[in-house]
Structure formats: C-alpha cells, structure tokens
Amino acid sequence: MNNNKTVDEQATVRKVTLRIIPFMFLLYIVSYLDRANIGYAALEMNKELALTSEAFGFVSGIFFIGYFLFEVPSNVMLNKYGARVWIARILVTWGAIAAATAFAQTANQLYVLRFFLGVAEAGFFPGVIVYLTYWFRAKELATTVALFTAAIPVSYIIGAPLSTWIMDNIHWLDWSGWRWMLFLEGAPAIVLGVVCFFFLTDKPEQATWLTSAEKQWLLAELERDRQSRKHVKRLGVLKTMINPKVLYLAFIYFVYQCGSLGVGYWMPQIIKGFSSSLTHTQIGLIAMLPYMVATVLMVLWSRSSDRRNERKLHSAIPLAVAALGLVGAAVLPGPVASMAMICVALTGLYSFKSPFWALPTLFLDRATAAVSIAVINSIGNLGGFAGPSLIGVIKGQSGSAAAGLMFLSALLLVAFLMTALMRVGNKEPDQPVTASAH
C-alpha cells in the first residue's frame, strides 16, 4: 500500500509539474525577452535616436516605475478573475506594447512606451509565484520556483543571439534592425496570451487532466501542508504592506534588483567595449555564456535549499558571491577575466532568487504571503529603475561602467549582511519538515 502511495505521489507531482512548469517557463522567457531586449537594441538605437548614457539608463529603468505602481492592484485583479484570465490579459497587452516600441522616434516616446510596458506586465511574476502555491507543497516549492525562474537566464541565452542576429540580418522596408527585433519579439506574447486563456487551469479542483483520485490526493496534501504550518500569521492587506519583515525583505530585493538588472541591461555594451570589431551577433553569442552557467548552478542551489530545508543562508551566500563577481569584473584586466567574473556574479544573482521567495512563507500564511510577494516584488523592482539608471549616470560621467559595477557590488554586500542577520526561523524543531519548509 505504501509503495503504491509513493508511486501515485510521484506520478501525480510529475504530471502537475509537466503540465504547469514548461508553459509558465515559456511565458517567463517571452516576458523577460521583451523587457531586456532593449539592452541589445541600444547597440544601434542609442546612436539612431541620439540617446546619451543617462537617457538609456532612464529608458531601461522607467519600466519598473510602471511596474511598481500597478503591481499590487494587478495581483488583486488576478485573485479576483483567476490566473487564466488575468495572465492572458497581461500577455496580450504587454506583447502589443512591446511591439509598438519599435515605432518610437524620440527618447520621450521610448520613456512613455517603456513605462506602459511595465504597467502591462505588472503582477505577472508574483501572480505566477502565488499560482504555484496552489499546486505544489512547501517542500517542493523552491525547486519548482527555480525551474520557473530559470527562464530568466534562459531568456538571455535565447535572446542574446536571436536579438543580435535579427539586428544584423533583418532590415526589411528600410527599417533598422533594432526596430524589427523589438517588433518581432513582441508578437509571441500576444499569441501565447490567447493560448494561455484556453490552456491554463486555475486550481486543482478544476483540473480535468487529473483523475478524480489524483485531485483528491493533491487537495488533501495541500490542505495538510497548510494545516501543519501553525506558526505562520494571517494579516490583512494593509498590515501586510507595512509589516516590518515584509518591508525588510523588500529592501533586500530592491538592492538585489539594482545589481541584477544593472548588469543585465548594460552587459551588451560592456562586451562591446572589449573590442570595436565585434559584430552584434558575436556580442550576443558571448553574452550567452554567463547565463548558461547561471542556469545550471541556480537549479542545483535551489535543490540544495530544498534538500536541507534551509532558506536564509541559501539566500544570503549568493549575494556575497555576486558582490565579489562584480568587483572582479570591474578591476580585473582583459575580456576573458572580466567575462569569468560576470559568470560568477550572475550565478550568485540568479541562485539567490528561489530560496529568497520561500522566505515570506516562513512567517506568513499562504494568503498573506501572496500579498507580501506582490509588495516585495513591487518595491524591490524599483531597484530595476535605480540600477540601470545609476550605471548610466556613472558611465556618462566617468566613461566607464567599472565604477558603477563597484557601487552595485557594495550594495549587494549590504543585502548579504541584511539577509544573513535577519530573524526568520527555517525550522521548528517539534514540527515535520513540510510544516516549516516555507
């Protein structure tokens, strides 16, 4: 009997994983491609539109102002209308705006379009994280989130050569390559939005692709998982938004995003600085390497976090690694050493994500954690405005991105200390692992 139960458990979890994660993974690849491809567009766009370093930094970062303002309202709408309807809406609107960015003629038009791209995409990431908690038990969540968030580095692995190849090779109708790149890469989100509406299932009880026995087992397991976490708190929306621990995590994420997106948006231009003879396609191929390394190691790190049922140090250590990597990228001579250090930095930055998103559920129940994730992501993503903008200002004044990387490294060290010193228990000694895994 126990053997059959074990086999059924594994088969059911595998069926749920294969149904949900690959599709969400694909959506997140498209999402990140449409927000990050502006970094590759800059290789041509900055000159054509006469954008200064400061202006490009603002173009990159203003996305996150719109994101910040509409993140929590979007998550409220997702809870009201369900993941299927709301995520489909997000996809269609952001795809349309991403494609429309190709028609921008001035910096001001870019500012407006990037702002509304952030508005359109707001709520997607925290919405998916909350959606995953409807389907997966606490003990599986860090690895599940890692499989989903691995789409971020994978989007760069795909997007770097794809974006730069389009820019080098597609110039139909006398349109610049960067314009075709933005237009063509915006279209898939619209198509996937329609697919999402018909494919996604909101909750396990609605899953026609599970047998009756599988649904009953999964619902019972999720309820048992919820009941076992007696030490977590339920708070109202306002109290969650002003909860000191939630705000503490939001500040950590803010600093993290400064480093992560500061590097991500500026990497194509950092690589271009290695040699003036590099083509756009060659820059894209070189940019793939750090993300390939980061993808593999972030999944292994999240599995370590799940296996040891430990979140805090698994969140803190990658921040220290990323800080050291950015210092190395800034000070070591030669392109090979610089790229090796960028590999180290991005591995740390991406390994941080999955254990970190398990932290709110160490002290909040699922419903409250849903709001806290939106708050943390909303406030934290302002770092996506500050990081690229900061590097733009520093690069504009100094002529080099190295000083900006050093400053981002210092911020990540602050985030490391804050994460290492915070007080949220990982385990309750008298409770089973599933009771306190998140």
CSV table of C-alpha atoms in Angstrom, one decimal:
chain,number,residue,atom,x,y,z
A,1,MET,CA,0.0,0.0,0.0
A,2,ASN,CA,2.8,2.4,0.9
A,3,ASN,CA,4.6,1.6,-2.2
A,4,ASN,CA,1.6,2.3,-4.3
A,5,LYS,CA,1.0,5.6,-2.5
A,6,THR,CA,4.6,6.6,-3.1
A,7,VAL,CA,4.3,5.7,-6.8
A,8,ASP,CA,1.0,7.6,-7.1
A,9,GLU,CA,2.5,10.6,-5.3
A,10,GLN,CA,5.5,10.8,-7.6
A,11,ALA,CA,3.4,10.3,-10.7
A,12,THR,CA,0.9,13.0,-9.7
A,13,VAL,CA,3.5,15.5,-8.8
A,14,ARG,CA,5.3,14.8,-12.1
A,15,LYS,CA,2.0,15.2,-14.0
A,16,VAL,CA,1.3,18.5,-12.4
A,17,THR,CA,4.9,19.7,-12.9
A,18,LEU,CA,4.9,18.8,-16.6
A,19,ARG,CA,1.5,20.4,-17.2
A,20,ILE,CA,2.3,23.7,-15.5
A,21,ILE,CA,6.0,24.4,-15.3
A,22,PRO,CA,7.0,24.2,-19.1
A,23,PHE,CA,4.2,26.5,-20.1
A,24,MET,CA,5.0,29.0,-17.3
A,25,PHE,CA,8.7,28.7,-18.2
A,26,LEU,CA,7.9,29.7,-21.8
A,27,LEU,CA,5.7,32.6,-20.7
A,28,TYR,CA,8.5,34.0,-18.5
A,29,ILE,CA,11.1,33.6,-21.3
A,30,VAL,CA,8.9,35.8,-23.5
A,31,SER,CA,8.3,38.2,-20.6
A,32,TYR,CA,11.9,38.7,-19.9
A,33,LEU,CA,12.9,38.8,-23.5
A,34,ASP,CA,10.5,41.7,-24.1
A,35,ARG,CA,11.8,43.7,-21.1
A,36,ALA,CA,15.5,43.0,-21.5
A,37,ASN,CA,15.9,43.2,-25.3
A,38,ILE,CA,16.2,47.0,-25.0
A,39,GLY,CA,19.8,46.3,-24.0
A,40,TYR,CA,20.6,44.8,-27.4
A,41,ALA,CA,18.6,47.4,-29.2
A,42,ALA,CA,20.9,50.0,-27.6
A,43,LEU,CA,23.8,48.8,-29.7
A,44,GLU,CA,22.0,50.6,-32.7
A,45,MET,CA,19.1,52.5,-31.1
A,46,ASN,CA,21.2,54.9,-28.9
A,47,LYS,CA,23.0,56.3,-31.9
A,48,GLU,CA,20.0,56.4,-34.2
A,49,LEU,CA,17.9,58.3,-31.6
A,50,ALA,CA,20.8,60.2,-30.1
A,51,LEU,CA,20.4,58.7,-26.6
A,52,THR,CA,23.0,59.6,-24.0
A,53,SER,CA,24.1,57.1,-21.4
A,54,GLU,CA,21.9,58.8,-18.9
A,55,ALA,CA,18.9,58.7,-21.3
A,56,PHE,CA,19.4,55.0,-22.0
A,57,GLY,CA,19.6,54.3,-18.3
A,58,PHE,CA,16.3,56.0,-17.8
A,59,VAL,CA,14.7,54.2,-20.7
A,60,SER,CA,15.8,50.9,-19.2
A,61,GLY,CA,14.6,51.8,-15.7
A,62,ILE,CA,11.3,53.6,-16.2
A,63,PHE,CA,9.7,50.2,-17.0
A,64,PHE,CA,9.9,49.5,-13.3
A,65,ILE,CA,8.1,52.7,-12.3
A,66,GLY,CA,5.0,51.5,-14.1
A,67,TYR,CA,5.6,48.0,-12.7
A,68,PHE,CA,5.8,49.4,-9.1
A,69,LEU,CA,2.7,51.5,-9.3
A,70,PHE,CA,0.5,48.7,-10.7
A,71,GLU,CA,2.0,45.5,-9.1
A,72,VAL,CA,-0.3,45.1,-6.1
A,73,PRO,CA,-3.5,46.2,-8.0
A,74,SER,CA,-2.7,43.7,-10.7
A,75,ASN,CA,-2.3,40.9,-8.1
A,76,VAL,CA,-5.6,41.9,-6.6
A,77,MET,CA,-7.2,41.5,-10.1
A,78,LEU,CA,-5.5,38.1,-10.5
A,79,ASN,CA,-7.1,36.9,-7.3
A,80,LYS,CA,-10.5,38.3,-8.4
A,81,TYR,CA,-10.5,37.0,-12.0
A,82,GLY,CA,-8.2,34.0,-11.7
A,83,ALA,CA,-4.8,33.2,-13.1
A,84,ARG,CA,-6.1,32.0,-16.5
A,85,VAL,CA,-7.9,35.2,-17.4
A,86,TRP,CA,-5.6,37.7,-15.9
A,87,ILE,CA,-2.3,36.2,-17.1
A,88,ALA,CA,-3.8,36.0,-20.6
A,89,ARG,CA,-4.6,39.7,-20.3
A,90,ILE,CA,-1.1,40.6,-19.2
A,91,LEU,CA,0.4,38.7,-22.1
A,92,VAL,CA,-1.7,40.3,-24.8
A,93,THR,CA,-1.2,43.9,-23.6
A,94,TRP,CA,2.5,43.6,-22.9
A,95,GLY,CA,3.0,42.0,-26.3
A,96,ALA,CA,1.2,44.8,-28.1
A,97,ILE,CA,3.2,47.5,-26.2
A,98,ALA,CA,6.5,45.7,-26.7
A,99,ALA,CA,5.9,45.5,-30.5
A,100,ALA,CA,4.8,49.2,-30.5
A,101,THR,CA,8.1,50.2,-29.0
A,102,ALA,CA,9.7,49.5,-32.5
A,103,PHE,CA,7.9,52.6,-33.8
A,104,ALA,CA,9.5,55.1,-31.2
A,105,GLN,CA,11.1,58.1,-32.9
A,106,THR,CA,12.3,60.0,-29.8
A,107,ALA,CA,13.6,59.4,-26.3
A,108,ASN,CA,10.3,60.7,-24.8
A,109,GLN,CA,8.3,58.2,-26.9
A,110,LEU,CA,10.5,55.5,-25.5
A,111,TYR,CA,10.0,56.7,-22.0
A,112,VAL,CA,6.2,56.5,-22.4
A,113,LEU,CA,6.2,53.1,-24.1
A,114,ARG,CA,8.6,51.5,-21.6
A,115,PHE,CA,6.5,52.9,-18.7
A,116,PHE,CA,3.4,51.4,-20.1
A,117,LEU,CA,5.2,48.1,-20.8
A,118,GLY,CA,5.8,48.0,-17.0
A,119,VAL,CA,2.2,48.7,-16.3
A,120,ALA,CA,1.1,45.9,-18.7
A,121,GLU,CA,3.4,43.3,-17.2
A,122,ALA,CA,2.8,44.3,-13.5
A,123,GLY,CA,1.6,41.4,-11.4
A,124,PHE,CA,2.9,38.6,-13.7
A,125,PHE,CA,5.8,37.3,-11.6
A,126,PRO,CA,4.1,37.4,-8.2
A,127,GLY,CA,0.9,36.1,-9.7
A,128,VAL,CA,2.7,33.1,-11.0
A,129,ILE,CA,4.6,32.5,-7.7
A,130,VAL,CA,1.2,32.6,-5.9
A,131,TYR,CA,-0.3,30.3,-8.6
A,132,LEU,CA,2.4,27.8,-8.0
A,133,THR,CA,1.5,27.6,-4.3
A,134,TYR,CA,-2.0,26.4,-5.4
A,135,TRP,CA,-0.4,23.3,-6.9
A,136,PHE,CA,2.8,22.5,-5.0
A,137,ARG,CA,3.6,21.6,-1.4
A,138,ALA,CA,6.0,23.7,0.6
A,139,LYS,CA,8.8,21.1,0.4
A,140,GLU,CA,8.8,21.2,-3.4
A,141,LEU,CA,8.4,25.0,-3.8
A,142,ALA,CA,12.0,26.3,-4.0
A,143,THR,CA,12.9,23.8,-6.7
A,144,THR,CA,9.7,24.5,-8.6
A,145,VAL,CA,10.3,28.2,-8.4
A,146,ALA,CA,13.8,27.7,-9.6
A,147,LEU,CA,12.6,25.7,-12.6
A,148,PHE,CA,10.3,28.7,-13.4
A,149,THR,CA,12.8,31.5,-12.7
A,150,ALA,CA,15.4,29.6,-14.7
A,151,ALA,CA,13.5,31.2,-17.6
A,152,ILE,CA,15.3,34.5,-16.8
A,153,PRO,CA,18.8,33.4,-17.7
A,154,VAL,CA,17.4,31.1,-20.4
A,155,SER,CA,15.7,34.2,-21.9
A,156,TYR,CA,19.1,35.8,-22.2
A,157,ILE,CA,20.6,32.6,-23.7
A,158,ILE,CA,18.0,32.6,-26.3
A,159,GLY,CA,17.5,36.4,-26.6
A,160,ALA,CA,21.2,37.3,-26.9
A,161,PRO,CA,21.9,35.5,-30.2
A,162,LEU,CA,18.4,35.9,-31.5
A,163,SER,CA,18.1,39.6,-30.9
A,164,THR,CA,21.5,40.4,-32.3
A,165,TRP,CA,21.0,38.1,-35.3
A,166,ILE,CA,17.8,39.9,-36.2
A,167,MET,CA,19.6,43.3,-35.8
A,168,ASP,CA,22.4,42.1,-38.2
A,169,ASN,CA,20.2,40.4,-40.8
A,170,ILE,CA,16.7,41.8,-41.0
A,171,HIS,CA,16.3,45.3,-42.5
A,172,TRP,CA,13.0,44.9,-44.5
A,173,LEU,CA,11.3,48.0,-45.7
A,174,ASP,CA,14.4,50.1,-44.9
A,175,TRP,CA,13.6,49.6,-41.2
A,176,SER,CA,16.5,49.4,-38.8
A,177,GLY,CA,17.4,46.0,-37.4
A,178,TRP,CA,16.7,47.1,-33.8
A,179,ARG,CA,13.2,48.1,-34.7
A,180,TRP,CA,12.5,44.7,-36.4
A,181,MET,CA,13.9,43.0,-33.3
A,182,LEU,CA,11.6,44.7,-30.9
A,183,PHE,CA,8.6,44.2,-33.2
A,184,LEU,CA,9.2,40.5,-33.9
A,185,GLU,CA,10.0,39.7,-30.3
A,186,GLY,CA,6.8,41.4,-29.0
A,187,ALA,CA,4.4,39.3,-31.2
A,188,PRO,CA,4.8,35.9,-29.4
A,189,ALA,CA,3.4,37.3,-26.2
A,190,ILE,CA,0.1,38.1,-28.0
A,191,VAL,CA,-0.2,34.6,-29.4
A,192,LEU,CA,0.7,33.0,-26.0
A,193,GLY,CA,-1.9,35.2,-24.3
A,194,VAL,CA,-4.6,33.5,-26.4
A,195,VAL,CA,-3.1,30.1,-25.7
A,196,CYS,CA,-3.0,30.8,-22.0
A,197,PHE,CA,-6.7,31.6,-21.9
A,198,PHE,CA,-7.6,28.1,-23.2
A,199,PHE,CA,-4.7,26.1,-21.6
A,200,LEU,CA,-4.3,27.3,-18.0
A,201,THR,CA,-6.2,25.7,-15.1
A,202,ASP,CA,-6.8,28.0,-12.1
A,203,LYS,CA,-6.9,25.4,-9.3
A,204,PRO,CA,-6.5,21.7,-8.8
A,205,GLU,CA,-10.3,21.1,-8.3
A,206,GLN,CA,-10.8,22.4,-11.9
A,207,ALA,CA,-8.2,20.1,-13.5
A,208,THR,CA,-9.9,17.8,-16.0
A,209,TRP,CA,-6.4,16.5,-16.8
A,210,LEU,CA,-6.1,14.9,-13.3
A,211,THR,CA,-8.1,11.8,-12.4
A,212,SER,CA,-10.5,12.0,-9.5
A,213,ALA,CA,-8.2,10.1,-7.2
A,214,GLU,CA,-5.2,12.4,-8.2
A,215,LYS,CA,-7.3,15.5,-7.5
A,216,GLN,CA,-8.4,14.2,-4.1
A,217,TRP,CA,-4.8,13.3,-3.1
A,218,LEU,CA,-3.4,16.6,-4.2
A,219,LEU,CA,-6.1,18.7,-2.5
A,220,ALA,CA,-5.7,16.6,0.7
A,221,GLU,CA,-1.9,17.1,0.6
A,222,LEU,CA,-2.1,20.8,0.1
A,223,GLU,CA,-4.6,21.2,2.9
A,224,ARG,CA,-2.4,19.1,5.2
A,225,ASP,CA,0.5,21.2,4.2
A,226,ARG,CA,-1.4,24.4,5.1
A,227,GLN,CA,-2.7,23.0,8.4
A,228,SER,CA,0.7,21.9,9.5
A,229,ARG,CA,2.2,25.4,9.5
A,230,LYS,CA,0.7,26.6,12.8
A,231,HIS,CA,3.4,29.2,13.4
A,232,VAL,CA,2.6,31.4,10.4
A,233,LYS,CA,0.4,34.5,10.6
A,234,ARG,CA,-2.6,35.8,8.6
A,235,LEU,CA,-2.6,39.5,8.1
A,236,GLY,CA,-4.8,42.0,6.3
A,237,VAL,CA,-3.6,43.7,3.1
A,238,LEU,CA,-2.7,46.9,4.7
A,239,LYS,CA,-1.0,45.3,7.7
A,240,THR,CA,1.0,43.1,5.3
A,241,MET,CA,2.1,46.1,3.3
A,242,ILE,CA,3.5,47.8,6.4
A,243,ASN,CA,4.8,44.6,8.1
A,244,PRO,CA,8.4,45.3,9.2
A,245,LYS,CA,9.6,41.9,8.0
A,246,VAL,CA,7.9,42.3,4.6
A,247,LEU,CA,9.5,45.8,4.2
A,248,TYR,CA,12.8,44.4,5.3
A,249,LEU,CA,12.7,41.7,2.6
A,250,ALA,CA,11.5,44.4,0.1
A,251,PHE,CA,14.6,46.4,0.7
A,252,ILE,CA,16.9,43.4,0.3
A,253,TYR,CA,15.1,42.7,-3.0
A,254,PHE,CA,15.5,46.3,-4.1
A,255,VAL,CA,19.2,46.2,-3.6
A,256,TYR,CA,19.4,42.8,-5.4
A,257,GLN,CA,17.5,44.2,-8.4
A,258,CYS,CA,19.9,47.1,-8.6
A,259,GLY,CA,22.7,44.7,-9.2
A,260,SER,CA,20.9,42.1,-11.3
A,261,LEU,CA,19.2,44.4,-13.8
A,262,GLY,CA,22.1,46.9,-13.8
A,263,VAL,CA,24.3,44.2,-15.1
A,264,GLY,CA,21.7,42.6,-17.4
A,265,TYR,CA,20.8,45.8,-19.3
A,266,TRP,CA,24.3,47.1,-19.7
A,267,MET,CA,26.1,43.8,-20.5
A,268,PRO,CA,25.9,44.1,-24.3
A,269,GLN,CA,27.6,47.5,-24.1
A,270,ILE,CA,30.2,46.2,-21.6
A,271,ILE,CA,31.0,43.4,-24.0
A,272,LYS,CA,31.1,45.8,-26.9
A,273,GLY,CA,33.8,47.7,-25.0
A,274,PHE,CA,36.1,44.7,-25.2
A,275,SER,CA,36.7,45.2,-28.9
A,276,SER,CA,35.3,47.6,-31.5
A,277,SER,CA,35.5,44.8,-34.2
A,278,LEU,CA,32.8,42.6,-32.6
A,279,THR,CA,29.6,42.3,-34.6
A,280,HIS,CA,26.2,42.4,-32.9
A,281,THR,CA,25.8,38.6,-33.4
A,282,GLN,CA,29.2,38.0,-31.8
A,283,ILE,CA,28.3,40.1,-28.8
A,284,GLY,CA,25.1,38.1,-28.4
A,285,LEU,CA,27.0,34.8,-28.5
A,286,ILE,CA,29.5,36.0,-25.9
A,287,ALA,CA,26.6,37.2,-23.7
A,288,MET,CA,25.1,33.7,-23.7
A,289,LEU,CA,27.9,32.2,-21.6
A,290,PRO,CA,27.2,33.7,-18.2
A,291,TYR,CA,23.6,32.9,-18.4
A,292,MET,CA,24.3,29.3,-19.4
A,293,VAL,CA,26.5,28.8,-16.3
A,294,ALA,CA,24.0,30.6,-14.1
A,295,THR,CA,21.0,28.5,-15.2
A,296,VAL,CA,22.6,25.2,-14.3
A,297,LEU,CA,24.0,26.3,-10.9
A,298,MET,CA,20.8,28.1,-9.8
A,299,VAL,CA,18.8,24.9,-10.1
A,300,LEU,CA,21.4,22.9,-8.2
A,301,TRP,CA,21.5,25.6,-5.5
A,302,SER,CA,17.7,25.5,-5.1
A,303,ARG,CA,17.7,21.8,-4.8
A,304,SER,CA,20.3,22.1,-2.0
A,305,SER,CA,17.9,24.6,-0.3
A,306,ASP,CA,15.0,22.1,-0.6
A,307,ARG,CA,17.1,19.1,0.5
A,308,ARG,CA,18.4,20.9,3.6
A,309,ASN,CA,15.2,22.7,4.3
A,310,GLU,CA,17.2,25.9,4.7
A,311,ARG,CA,16.4,29.3,3.2
A,312,LYS,CA,18.2,32.1,4.9
A,313,LEU,CA,21.8,31.2,4.2
A,314,HIS,CA,20.9,29.9,0.7
A,315,SER,CA,19.6,33.4,0.1
A,316,ALA,CA,22.5,35.2,1.7
A,317,ILE,CA,25.5,33.4,0.3
A,318,PRO,CA,24.7,34.0,-3.4
A,319,LEU,CA,24.6,37.8,-2.7
A,320,ALA,CA,28.2,37.7,-1.4
A,321,VAL,CA,29.3,35.7,-4.4
A,322,ALA,CA,27.6,38.1,-6.7
A,323,ALA,CA,29.3,41.1,-5.0
A,324,LEU,CA,32.7,39.5,-5.4
A,325,GLY,CA,32.0,38.7,-9.0
A,326,LEU,CA,31.1,42.4,-9.8
A,327,VAL,CA,34.3,43.6,-8.1
A,328,GLY,CA,36.3,41.2,-10.2
A,329,ALA,CA,34.5,42.2,-13.4
A,330,ALA,CA,35.3,45.9,-12.6
A,331,VAL,CA,39.0,45.5,-11.7
A,332,LEU,CA,40.5,42.5,-13.5
A,333,PRO,CA,42.1,43.3,-16.8
A,334,GLY,CA,41.3,41.6,-20.1
A,335,PRO,CA,38.0,40.4,-21.6
A,336,VAL,CA,38.4,36.7,-20.5
A,337,ALA,CA,38.9,37.6,-16.8
A,338,SER,CA,36.0,40.1,-17.0
A,339,MET,CA,33.6,37.6,-18.5
A,340,ALA,CA,34.6,34.9,-16.0
A,341,MET,CA,33.8,37.3,-13.2
A,342,ILE,CA,30.5,38.2,-14.8
A,343,CYS,CA,29.7,34.5,-14.9
A,344,VAL,CA,30.4,34.4,-11.1
A,345,ALA,CA,28.3,37.5,-10.5
A,346,LEU,CA,25.3,36.3,-12.5
A,347,THR,CA,25.4,32.8,-10.9
A,348,GLY,CA,25.2,34.4,-7.5
A,349,LEU,CA,22.4,36.8,-8.6
A,350,TYR,CA,20.2,34.1,-10.0
A,351,SER,CA,20.9,31.5,-7.3
A,352,PHE,CA,19.5,34.0,-4.8
A,353,LYS,CA,16.0,34.1,-6.2
A,354,SER,CA,14.4,30.7,-5.4
A,355,PRO,CA,15.4,30.5,-1.7
A,356,PHE,CA,14.5,34.1,-1.2
A,357,TRP,CA,11.0,33.7,-2.5
A,358,ALA,CA,10.5,30.9,0.1
A,359,LEU,CA,11.3,33.4,3.0
A,360,PRO,CA,7.9,35.2,3.2
A,361,THR,CA,6.1,31.9,3.9
A,362,LEU,CA,8.3,31.2,6.8
A,363,PHE,CA,6.3,33.7,8.8
A,364,LEU,CA,3.1,34.3,6.8
A,365,ASP,CA,0.2,32.1,5.7
A,366,ARG,CA,-0.4,31.5,2.0
A,367,ALA,CA,-3.0,34.2,1.5
A,368,THR,CA,-0.9,36.8,3.3
A,369,ALA,CA,2.3,35.6,1.6
A,370,ALA,CA,0.6,36.2,-1.7
A,371,VAL,CA,0.2,39.9,-0.9
A,372,SER,CA,3.7,40.1,0.7
A,373,ILE,CA,5.2,38.7,-2.5
A,374,ALA,CA,3.5,41.4,-4.6
A,375,VAL,CA,4.7,44.1,-2.1
A,376,ILE,CA,8.2,42.8,-2.0
A,377,ASN,CA,8.4,42.4,-5.8
A,378,SER,CA,6.8,45.8,-6.3
A,379,ILE,CA,9.1,47.8,-4.0
A,380,GLY,CA,12.1,45.7,-4.9
A,381,ASN,CA,11.7,46.2,-8.6
A,382,LEU,CA,12.3,49.9,-8.1
A,383,GLY,CA,15.9,48.6,-8.0
A,384,GLY,CA,15.4,47.9,-11.6
A,385,PHE,CA,14.9,51.6,-12.2
A,386,ALA,CA,17.8,52.6,-9.9
A,387,GLY,CA,20.4,50.1,-11.0
A,388,PRO,CA,20.4,50.8,-14.8
A,389,SER,CA,19.9,54.5,-14.2
A,390,LEU,CA,22.8,54.6,-11.8
A,391,ILE,CA,25.2,52.9,-14.1
A,392,GLY,CA,24.1,55.2,-16.9
A,393,VAL,CA,24.9,58.3,-14.9
A,394,ILE,CA,28.2,56.9,-13.7
A,395,LYS,CA,29.2,55.7,-17.2
A,396,GLY,CA,28.2,59.1,-18.6
A,397,GLN,CA,30.4,60.9,-16.1
A,398,SER,CA,33.4,58.5,-16.0
A,399,GLY,CA,33.3,57.0,-19.5
A,400,SER,CA,33.4,53.5,-17.9
A,401,ALA,CA,30.9,51.1,-16.3
A,402,ALA,CA,33.5,49.8,-13.8
A,403,ALA,CA,32.7,52.4,-11.2
A,404,GLY,CA,29.1,51.6,-11.4
A,405,LEU,CA,29.8,47.9,-11.0
A,406,MET,CA,31.8,48.6,-7.9
A,407,PHE,CA,29.0,50.6,-6.4
A,408,LEU,CA,26.5,47.8,-7.2
A,409,SER,CA,28.9,45.4,-5.5
A,410,ALA,CA,28.8,47.4,-2.3
A,411,LEU,CA,25.0,47.4,-2.4
A,412,LEU,CA,25.0,43.6,-2.7
A,413,LEU,CA,27.3,43.3,0.3
A,414,VAL,CA,24.8,45.3,2.3
A,415,ALA,CA,22.0,43.0,1.1
A,416,PHE,CA,24.1,40.0,2.0
A,417,LEU,CA,24.5,41.3,5.6
A,418,MET,CA,20.8,42.1,5.9
A,419,THR,CA,19.8,38.6,4.7
A,420,ALA,CA,22.4,36.8,6.9
A,421,LEU,CA,21.3,38.8,10.0
A,422,MET,CA,17.5,38.7,9.7
A,423,ARG,CA,15.5,36.6,12.1
A,424,VAL,CA,13.1,34.2,10.4
A,425,GLY,CA,13.3,30.6,11.5
A,426,ASN,CA,13.7,27.9,8.9
A,427,LYS,CA,12.5,25.0,11.0
A,428,GLU,CA,10.5,24.4,14.1
A,429,PRO,CA,12.3,21.5,15.9
A,430,ASP,CA,9.0,19.9,17.0
A,431,GLN,CA,7.4,20.1,13.6
A,432,PRO,CA,7.8,18.0,10.5
A,433,VAL,CA,9.8,19.3,7.6
A,434,THR,CA,6.7,20.1,5.5
A,435,ALA,CA,5.4,22.3,8.3
A,436,SER,CA,8.2,24.7,8.1
A,437,ALA,CA,9.9,24.3,4.7
A,438,HIS,CA,8.5,27.7,3.7
